[in-house]
mmCIF file of C-alpha atoms in Angstrom:
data_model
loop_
_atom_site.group_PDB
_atom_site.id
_atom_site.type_symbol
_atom_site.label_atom_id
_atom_site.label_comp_id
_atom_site.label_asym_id
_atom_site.label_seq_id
_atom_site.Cartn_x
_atom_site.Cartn_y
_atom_site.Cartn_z
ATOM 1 C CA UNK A 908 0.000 0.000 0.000
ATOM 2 C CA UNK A 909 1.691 3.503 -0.816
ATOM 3 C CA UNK A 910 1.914 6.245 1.595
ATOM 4 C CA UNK A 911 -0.928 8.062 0.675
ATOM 5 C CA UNK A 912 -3.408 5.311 0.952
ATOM 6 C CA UNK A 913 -1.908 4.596 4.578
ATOM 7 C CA UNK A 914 -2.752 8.378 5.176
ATOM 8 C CA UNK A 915 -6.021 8.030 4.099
ATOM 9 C CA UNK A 916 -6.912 4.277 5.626
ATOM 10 C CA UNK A 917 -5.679 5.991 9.225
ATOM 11 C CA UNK A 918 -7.644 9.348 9.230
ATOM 12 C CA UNK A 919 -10.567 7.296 8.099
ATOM 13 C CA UNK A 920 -10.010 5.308 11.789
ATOM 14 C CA UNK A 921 -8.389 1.883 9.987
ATOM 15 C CA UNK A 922 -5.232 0.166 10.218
ATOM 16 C CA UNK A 923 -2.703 -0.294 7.628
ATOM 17 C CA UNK A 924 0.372 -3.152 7.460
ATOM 18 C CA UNK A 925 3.250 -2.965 5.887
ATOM 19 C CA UNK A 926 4.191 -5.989 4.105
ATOM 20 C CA UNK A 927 7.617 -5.335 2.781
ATOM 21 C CA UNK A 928 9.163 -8.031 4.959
ATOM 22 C CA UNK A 929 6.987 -10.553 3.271
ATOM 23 C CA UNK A 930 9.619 -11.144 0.646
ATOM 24 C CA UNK A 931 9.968 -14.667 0.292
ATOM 25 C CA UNK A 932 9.936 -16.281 -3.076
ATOM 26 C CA UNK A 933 9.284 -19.873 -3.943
ATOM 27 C CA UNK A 934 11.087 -22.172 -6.632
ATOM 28 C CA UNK A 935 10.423 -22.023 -9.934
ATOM 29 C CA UNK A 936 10.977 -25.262 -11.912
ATOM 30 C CA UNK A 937 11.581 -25.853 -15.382
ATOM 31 C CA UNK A 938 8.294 -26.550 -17.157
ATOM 32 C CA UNK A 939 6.713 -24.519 -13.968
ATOM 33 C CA UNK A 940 4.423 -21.342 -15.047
ATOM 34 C CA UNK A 941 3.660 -19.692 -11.572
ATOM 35 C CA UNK A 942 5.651 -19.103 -8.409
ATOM 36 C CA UNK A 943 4.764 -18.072 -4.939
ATOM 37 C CA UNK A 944 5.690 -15.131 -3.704
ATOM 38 C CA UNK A 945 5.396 -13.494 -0.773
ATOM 39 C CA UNK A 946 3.399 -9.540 -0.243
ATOM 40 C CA UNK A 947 6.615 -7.860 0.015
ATOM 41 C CA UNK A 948 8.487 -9.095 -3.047
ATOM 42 C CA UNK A 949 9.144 -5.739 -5.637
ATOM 43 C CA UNK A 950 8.543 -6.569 -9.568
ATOM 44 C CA UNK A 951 12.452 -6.079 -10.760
ATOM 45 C CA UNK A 952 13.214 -8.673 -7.751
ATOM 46 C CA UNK A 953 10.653 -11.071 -9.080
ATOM 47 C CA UNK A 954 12.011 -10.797 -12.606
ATOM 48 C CA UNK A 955 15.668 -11.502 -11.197
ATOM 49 C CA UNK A 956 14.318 -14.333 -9.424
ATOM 50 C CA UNK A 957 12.384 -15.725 -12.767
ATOM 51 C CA UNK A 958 15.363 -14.829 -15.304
ATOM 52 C CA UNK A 959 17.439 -18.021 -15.227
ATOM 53 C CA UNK A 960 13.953 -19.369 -16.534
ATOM 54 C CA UNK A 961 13.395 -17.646 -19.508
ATOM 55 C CA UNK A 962 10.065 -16.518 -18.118
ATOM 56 C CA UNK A 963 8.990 -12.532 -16.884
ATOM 57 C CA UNK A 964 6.802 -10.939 -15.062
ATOM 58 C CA UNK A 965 5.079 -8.840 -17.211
ATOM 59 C CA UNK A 966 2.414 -6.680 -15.396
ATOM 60 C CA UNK A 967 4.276 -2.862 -15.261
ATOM 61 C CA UNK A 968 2.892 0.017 -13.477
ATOM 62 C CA UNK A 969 5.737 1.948 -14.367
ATOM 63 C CA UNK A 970 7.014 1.746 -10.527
ATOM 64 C CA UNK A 971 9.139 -0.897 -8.846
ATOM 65 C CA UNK A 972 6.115 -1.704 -6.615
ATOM 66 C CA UNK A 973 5.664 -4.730 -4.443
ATOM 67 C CA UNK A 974 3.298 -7.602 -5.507
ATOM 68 C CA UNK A 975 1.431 -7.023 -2.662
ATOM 69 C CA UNK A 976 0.495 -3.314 -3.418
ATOM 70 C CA UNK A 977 0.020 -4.818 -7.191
ATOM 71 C CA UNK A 978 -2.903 -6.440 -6.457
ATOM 72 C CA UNK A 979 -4.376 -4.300 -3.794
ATOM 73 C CA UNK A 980 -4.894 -1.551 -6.424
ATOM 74 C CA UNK A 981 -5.271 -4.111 -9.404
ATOM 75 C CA UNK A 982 -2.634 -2.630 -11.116
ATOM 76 C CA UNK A 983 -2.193 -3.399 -15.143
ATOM 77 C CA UNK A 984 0.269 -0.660 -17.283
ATOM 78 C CA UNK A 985 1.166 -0.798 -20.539
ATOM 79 C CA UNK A 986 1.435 -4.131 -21.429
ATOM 80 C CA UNK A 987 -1.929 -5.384 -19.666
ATOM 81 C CA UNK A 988 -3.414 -5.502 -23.571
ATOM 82 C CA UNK A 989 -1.175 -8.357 -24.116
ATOM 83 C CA UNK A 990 -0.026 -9.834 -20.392
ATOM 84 C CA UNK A 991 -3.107 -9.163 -18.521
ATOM 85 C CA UNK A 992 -3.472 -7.267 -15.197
ATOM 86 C CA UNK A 993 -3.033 -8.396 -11.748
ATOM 87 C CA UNK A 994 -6.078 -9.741 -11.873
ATOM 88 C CA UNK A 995 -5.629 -12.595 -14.540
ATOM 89 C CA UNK A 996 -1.472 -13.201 -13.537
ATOM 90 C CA UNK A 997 -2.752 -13.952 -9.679
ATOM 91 C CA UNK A 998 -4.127 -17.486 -9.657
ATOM 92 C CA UNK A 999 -4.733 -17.793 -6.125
ATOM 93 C CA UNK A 1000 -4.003 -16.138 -2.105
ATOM 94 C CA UNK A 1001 -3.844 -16.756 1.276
ATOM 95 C CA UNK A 1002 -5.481 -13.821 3.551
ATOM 96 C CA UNK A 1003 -5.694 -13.813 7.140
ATOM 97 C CA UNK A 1004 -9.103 -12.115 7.626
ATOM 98 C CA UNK A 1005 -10.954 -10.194 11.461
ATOM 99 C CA UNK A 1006 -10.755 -11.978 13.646
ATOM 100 C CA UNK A 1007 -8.216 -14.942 13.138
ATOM 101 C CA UNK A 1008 -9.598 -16.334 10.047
ATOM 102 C CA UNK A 1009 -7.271 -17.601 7.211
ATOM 103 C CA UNK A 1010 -9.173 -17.516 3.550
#
């Protein structure tokens, strides 16, 4: 989440949680089409992680943001046409939801 949408989620009496630690990335095998990765994880250190691959992350909002903040704002740029946004490159996510609750 970027800095002015924790200034906004706080006056408005919410919390906000920064993710950035959340930067773990799972292997990528050859053949494999999708990797876990953790909140935290930027889009150039995804791409480093996927290069010995041959594969790339492609969705580009012009920023280095993290995949977390990606999908919170359902970001696309300008190769969404052809790539997709976040919403058709994330197949799936883990969310700890009020109270406890993991979805």
């Amino acid at each position: 989440i970027n800095s002015y949408r924790k200034v906004r989620i706080r006056r408005m009496g919410g919390i906000s949680i920064d993710m950035c630690n959340f930067q773990s990335i799972g292997e990528v095998g050859p053949g494999d089409s999708f990797v876990q990765v953790g909140a935290g994880v930027t889009r150039k250190t995804l791409n480093e992680a996927l290069r010995h691959t041959g594969m790339q992350f492609m969705v580009d909002p012009g920023a280095d943001a993290t995949i977390g903040g990606m999908t919170a704002c359902g970001a696309s740029g300008t190769a969404a046409v052809k790539y997709g946004t976040m919403r058709e490159n994330v197949l799936a996510m883990t969310a700890v939801l009020p109270p406890t609750s993991i979805s």
